[in-house]
Amino acid sequence: MLSRYNAIDIEHALRSAAASPPFPPAADRAAWQAVRDGDPERAAAIIARAEQDARSPIPALPATLYLEFRRTGQREGHEQPRNRRWEMLGNLALAECLEYQGRFLDPLLDVAWAFCEESSWALPAVQHDLTDMAQPIIELTTAMTALQLAELDLLLGAELDAALGARIRYEVERRCLTPYLMRHDFWWLYNSHERTVNNWTAVCNAGVAGAALYLEPDPARLAEIVARAARSLDDYLATFDPDGGSSEGPGYWSYGFGFYTILAHLVAHRTGGQVDFLAGYHLREIAAYPLRTILSPGRYVNFSDCDQNIAYVPAQLHYLAQRLALPGLATLAGDQPGPGRSDFAWRLRDLFWRSPSAAAGRFVPARHDWFSGMQWMIARADPGDPAALTLAAKGGHNGEMHNQNDVGAIIVQVNGESVIADPGRGRYTRAYFGPERYDHIVNASAGHSVPVPNGQAQLTGKDYGAAVLEHRADDEADVLALELRGAYGPAADLQSLRRVVTLHREAQPWVELVDSARFASGPGQL
């Protein structure tokens, strides 16, 4: 296996690998007819949506709408019509590939050209101001747009006006490839003393490097891009604990590691498997994360900014199941209600990565899961019974990704409902990610099942966290004992604050929570 960091090795792999597309262009009628024949109802639904989109106007994105976030702090006004553009692009492109009669080409050209005409592909929530054309910003939607336009060019570039392909290459080069190689002001690219990385690192690198794998003709330059992405993605992988856990939660695993999976596939394909972003034990542990965070069918541990009810992307689960020999992921994929994401990139993979031979039935998790770095314990009284008692508890610290001040929080679920719940994700606005973040009850410790010693809330930052005193799981009980004193400031007057949470494995399982405190200077209130 060649080095993923050495541009010379990567260039050698790029030059020596047999060139072939990772997905069949629309002109490969045998491949696309097989997709259509394999699931005619889904194909018909895509074509029906495209017929509607072909008659619909492209949503406008005027300057005043872009400024709405800066003026009011609200994101939806601009994001909803832009997401509609993405939806139209996917519907029209996939329908044309499936049908190949040419009737969707003009509406598709209009939508794709509209993307190229946008002054910026960056969200107002990131960029805030109207675009400085000399200083393009690479962020989540910039990178995702680049990848989706590159994949459109692969599938239908030969059928669309030749000017579109040239324009896509010009815009991706200007907005993504040149700044990616030449600038060092993107916080997500590497860990720094100012800010650590998170899911952005996976999504942005995957979008930029993924687009380059389609569009960059120079193997030497492409090798530099892939090597830069590999080094940056090491910082992303370092955000996972030794057991593959992510403090961002299952929702952001699906988003961030989803795009990591996309790039890993494209790199492996383009290099003939000589450069492998999924090699190693830790990657396999990270890939298994969905299997270890289940509370009940369709509901997952939702500490931090995460929804309890999420839908994983079946295409990703199927790919990882096969690629890393994790059959449980394929079984879990069968439990998902739909494609999971509406991005064109994932909808394309949904057509080609699903495995018809995947194991049927419901995935049954383990009785006990433990993430040692994050200090998460998930204990299930009877994993085979979806209604059985389940406990999730966390230690950790208050400087985690998408942090909420929740050290010591628990979730208790029975009959598929959380009787002690975590609030999960609040509404994303300017204030939610600003200085007022911990004024929102969903982020403050007052919104979580944690102690309030002497009326004091937990403090924010990685210096405020828990120490594990005991963790064990056996036939009698699953236990997590934490010292929580470190999560609070001096005003709490704590000498010690111990929390012990236990799932007792008896004929009638039950959860016990015991808090005990010693105050430093006299009697206190817990």
JSON list of N, CA, C and O in Angstrom, two decimals, residues 27-45:
[
{"chain": "A", "resi": 27, "resn": "ALA", "atom": "N", "xyz": [-24.40, 7.55, -21.03]},
{"chain": "A", "resi": 27, "resn": "ALA", "atom": "CA", "xyz": [-24.32, 6.85, -22.31]},
{"chain": "A", "resi": 27, "resn": "ALA", "atom": "C", "xyz": [-24.15, 5.35, -22.14]},
{"chain": "A", "resi": 27, "resn": "ALA", "atom": "O", "xyz": [-24.37, 4.58, -23.09]},
{"chain": "A", "resi": 28, "resn": "ASP", "atom": "N", "xyz": [-23.77, 4.90, -20.96]},
{"chain": "A", "resi": 28, "resn": "ASP", "atom": "CA", "xyz": [-23.65, 3.47, -20.69]},
{"chain": "A", "resi": 28, "resn": "ASP", "atom": "C", "xyz": [-25.06, 2.95, -20.39]},
{"chain": "A", "resi": 28, "resn": "ASP", "atom": "O", "xyz": [-25.48, 2.77, -19.25]},
{"chain": "A", "resi": 29, "resn": "ARG", "atom": "N", "xyz": [-25.77, 2.66, -21.44]},
{"chain": "A", "resi": 29, "resn": "ARG", "atom": "CA", "xyz": [-27.18, 2.34, -21.30]},
{"chain": "A", "resi": 29, "resn": "ARG", "atom": "C", "xyz": [-27.42, 1.00, -20.60]},
{"chain": "A", "resi": 29, "resn": "ARG", "atom": "O", "xyz": [-28.43, 0.82, -19.91]},
{"chain": "A", "resi": 30, "resn": "ALA", "atom": "N", "xyz": [-26.50, 0.08, -20.74]},
{"chain": "A", "resi": 30, "resn": "ALA", "atom": "CA", "xyz": [-26.70, -1.21, -20.07]},
{"chain": "A", "resi": 30, "resn": "ALA", "atom": "C", "xyz": [-26.69, -1.03, -18.56]},
{"chain": "A", "resi": 30, "resn": "ALA", "atom": "O", "xyz": [-27.52, -1.60, -17.84]},
{"chain": "A", "resi": 31, "resn": "ALA", "atom": "N", "xyz": [-25.75, -0.19, -18.06]},
{"chain": "A", "resi": 31, "resn": "ALA", "atom": "CA", "xyz": [-25.65, 0.02, -16.61]},
{"chain": "A", "resi": 31, "resn": "ALA", "atom": "C", "xyz": [-26.88, 0.74, -16.08]},
{"chain": "A", "resi": 31, "resn": "ALA", "atom": "O", "xyz": [-27.44, 0.35, -15.04]},
{"chain": "A", "resi": 32, "resn": "TRP", "atom": "N", "xyz": [-27.33, 1.76, -16.77]},
{"chain": "A", "resi": 32, "resn": "TRP", "atom": "CA", "xyz": [-28.46, 2.54, -16.27]},
{"chain": "A", "resi": 32, "resn": "TRP", "atom": "C", "xyz": [-29.78, 1.81, -16.47]},
{"chain": "A", "resi": 32, "resn": "TRP", "atom": "O", "xyz": [-30.70, 1.96, -15.66]},
{"chain": "A", "resi": 33, "resn": "GLN", "atom": "N", "xyz": [-29.87, 1.01, -17.53]},
{"chain": "A", "resi": 33, "resn": "GLN", "atom": "CA", "xyz": [-31.09, 0.22, -17.69]},
{"chain": "A", "resi": 33, "resn": "GLN", "atom": "C", "xyz": [-31.20, -0.84, -16.60]},
{"chain": "A", "resi": 33, "resn": "GLN", "atom": "O", "xyz": [-32.29, -1.14, -16.12]},
{"chain": "A", "resi": 34, "resn": "ALA", "atom": "N", "xyz": [-30.04, -1.36, -16.16]},
{"chain": "A", "resi": 34, "resn": "ALA", "atom": "CA", "xyz": [-30.05, -2.33, -15.06]},
{"chain": "A", "resi": 34, "resn": "ALA", "atom": "C", "xyz": [-30.54, -1.68, -13.77]},
{"chain": "A", "resi": 34, "resn": "ALA", "atom": "O", "xyz": [-31.28, -2.30, -12.99]},
{"chain": "A", "resi": 35, "resn": "VAL", "atom": "N", "xyz": [-30.15, -0.43, -13.55]},
{"chain": "A", "resi": 35, "resn": "VAL", "atom": "CA", "xyz": [-30.63, 0.30, -12.38]},
{"chain": "A", "resi": 35, "resn": "VAL", "atom": "C", "xyz": [-32.14, 0.48, -12.46]},
{"chain": "A", "resi": 35, "resn": "VAL", "atom": "O", "xyz": [-32.88, 0.26, -11.49]},
{"chain": "A", "resi": 36, "resn": "ARG", "atom": "N", "xyz": [-32.60, 0.87, -13.63]},
{"chain": "A", "resi": 36, "resn": "ARG", "atom": "CA", "xyz": [-34.04, 1.09, -13.81]},
{"chain": "A", "resi": 36, "resn": "ARG", "atom": "C", "xyz": [-34.84, -0.20, -13.67]},
{"chain": "A", "resi": 36, "resn": "ARG", "atom": "O", "xyz": [-35.89, -0.23, -13.01]},
{"chain": "A", "resi": 37, "resn": "ASP", "atom": "N", "xyz": [-34.32, -1.27, -14.23]},
{"chain": "A", "resi": 37, "resn": "ASP", "atom": "CA", "xyz": [-35.02, -2.55, -14.14]},
{"chain": "A", "resi": 37, "resn": "ASP", "atom": "C", "xyz": [-34.97, -3.11, -12.72]},
{"chain": "A", "resi": 37, "resn": "ASP", "atom": "O", "xyz": [-35.90, -3.82, -12.29]},
{"chain": "A", "resi": 38, "resn": "GLY", "atom": "N", "xyz": [-33.90, -2.80, -12.00]},
{"chain": "A", "resi": 38, "resn": "GLY", "atom": "CA", "xyz": [-33.75, -3.32, -10.65]},
{"chain": "A", "resi": 38, "resn": "GLY", "atom": "C", "xyz": [-34.75, -2.75, -9.66]},
{"chain": "A", "resi": 38, "resn": "GLY", "atom": "O", "xyz": [-35.11, -3.41, -8.67]},
{"chain": "A", "resi": 39, "resn": "ASP", "atom": "N", "xyz": [-35.19, -1.52, -9.88]},
{"chain": "A", "resi": 39, "resn": "ASP", "atom": "CA", "xyz": [-36.17, -0.90, -8.99]},
{"chain": "A", "resi": 39, "resn": "ASP", "atom": "C", "xyz": [-37.02, 0.07, -9.81]},
{"chain": "A", "resi": 39, "resn": "ASP", "atom": "O", "xyz": [-36.85, 1.28, -9.76]},
{"chain": "A", "resi": 40, "resn": "PRO", "atom": "N", "xyz": [-37.94, -0.47, -10.60]},
{"chain": "A", "resi": 40, "resn": "PRO", "atom": "CA", "xyz": [-38.73, 0.38, -11.51]},
{"chain": "A", "resi": 40, "resn": "PRO", "atom": "C", "xyz": [-39.57, 1.41, -10.78]},
{"chain": "A", "resi": 40, "resn": "PRO", "atom": "O", "xyz": [-39.79, 2.52, -11.31]},
{"chain": "A", "resi": 41, "resn": "GLU", "atom": "N", "xyz": [-40.05, 1.10, -9.58]},
{"chain": "A", "resi": 41, "resn": "GLU", "atom": "CA", "xyz": [-40.87, 2.08, -8.85]},
{"chain": "A", "resi": 41, "resn": "GLU", "atom": "C", "xyz": [-40.05, 3.29, -8.45]},
{"chain": "A", "resi": 41, "resn": "GLU", "atom": "O", "xyz": [-40.51, 4.43, -8.56]},
{"chain": "A", "resi": 42, "resn": "ARG", "atom": "N", "xyz": [-38.83, 3.05, -7.98]},
{"chain": "A", "resi": 42, "resn": "ARG", "atom": "CA", "xyz": [-37.99, 4.18, -7.59]},
{"chain": "A", "resi": 42, "resn": "ARG", "atom": "C", "xyz": [-37.61, 5.00, -8.82]},
{"chain": "A", "resi": 42, "resn": "ARG", "atom": "O", "xyz": [-37.61, 6.24, -8.77]},
{"chain": "A", "resi": 43, "resn": "ALA", "atom": "N", "xyz": [-37.28, 4.34, -9.92]},
{"chain": "A", "resi": 43, "resn": "ALA", "atom": "CA", "xyz": [-36.95, 5.06, -11.14]},
{"chain": "A", "resi": 43, "resn": "ALA", "atom": "C", "xyz": [-38.12, 5.91, -11.62]},
{"chain": "A", "resi": 43, "resn": "ALA", "atom": "O", "xyz": [-37.95, 7.07, -12.02]},
{"chain": "A", "resi": 44, "resn": "ALA", "atom": "N", "xyz": [-39.31, 5.34, -11.55]},
{"chain": "A", "resi": 44, "resn": "ALA", "atom": "CA", "xyz": [-40.51, 6.09, -11.98]},
{"chain": "A", "resi": 44, "resn": "ALA", "atom": "C", "xyz": [-40.73, 7.30, -11.09]},
{"chain": "A", "resi": 44, "resn": "ALA", "atom": "O", "xyz": [-41.14, 8.38, -11.57]},
{"chain": "A", "resi": 45, "resn": "ALA", "atom": "N", "xyz": [-40.47, 7.16, -9.79]},
{"chain": "A", "resi": 45, "resn": "ALA", "atom": "CA", "xyz": [-40.64, 8.29, -8.88]},
{"chain": "A", "resi": 45, "resn": "ALA", "atom": "C", "xyz": [-39.65, 9.40, -9.18]},
{"chain": "A", "resi": 45, "resn": "ALA", "atom": "O", "xyz": [-40.00, 10.60, -9.14]}
]
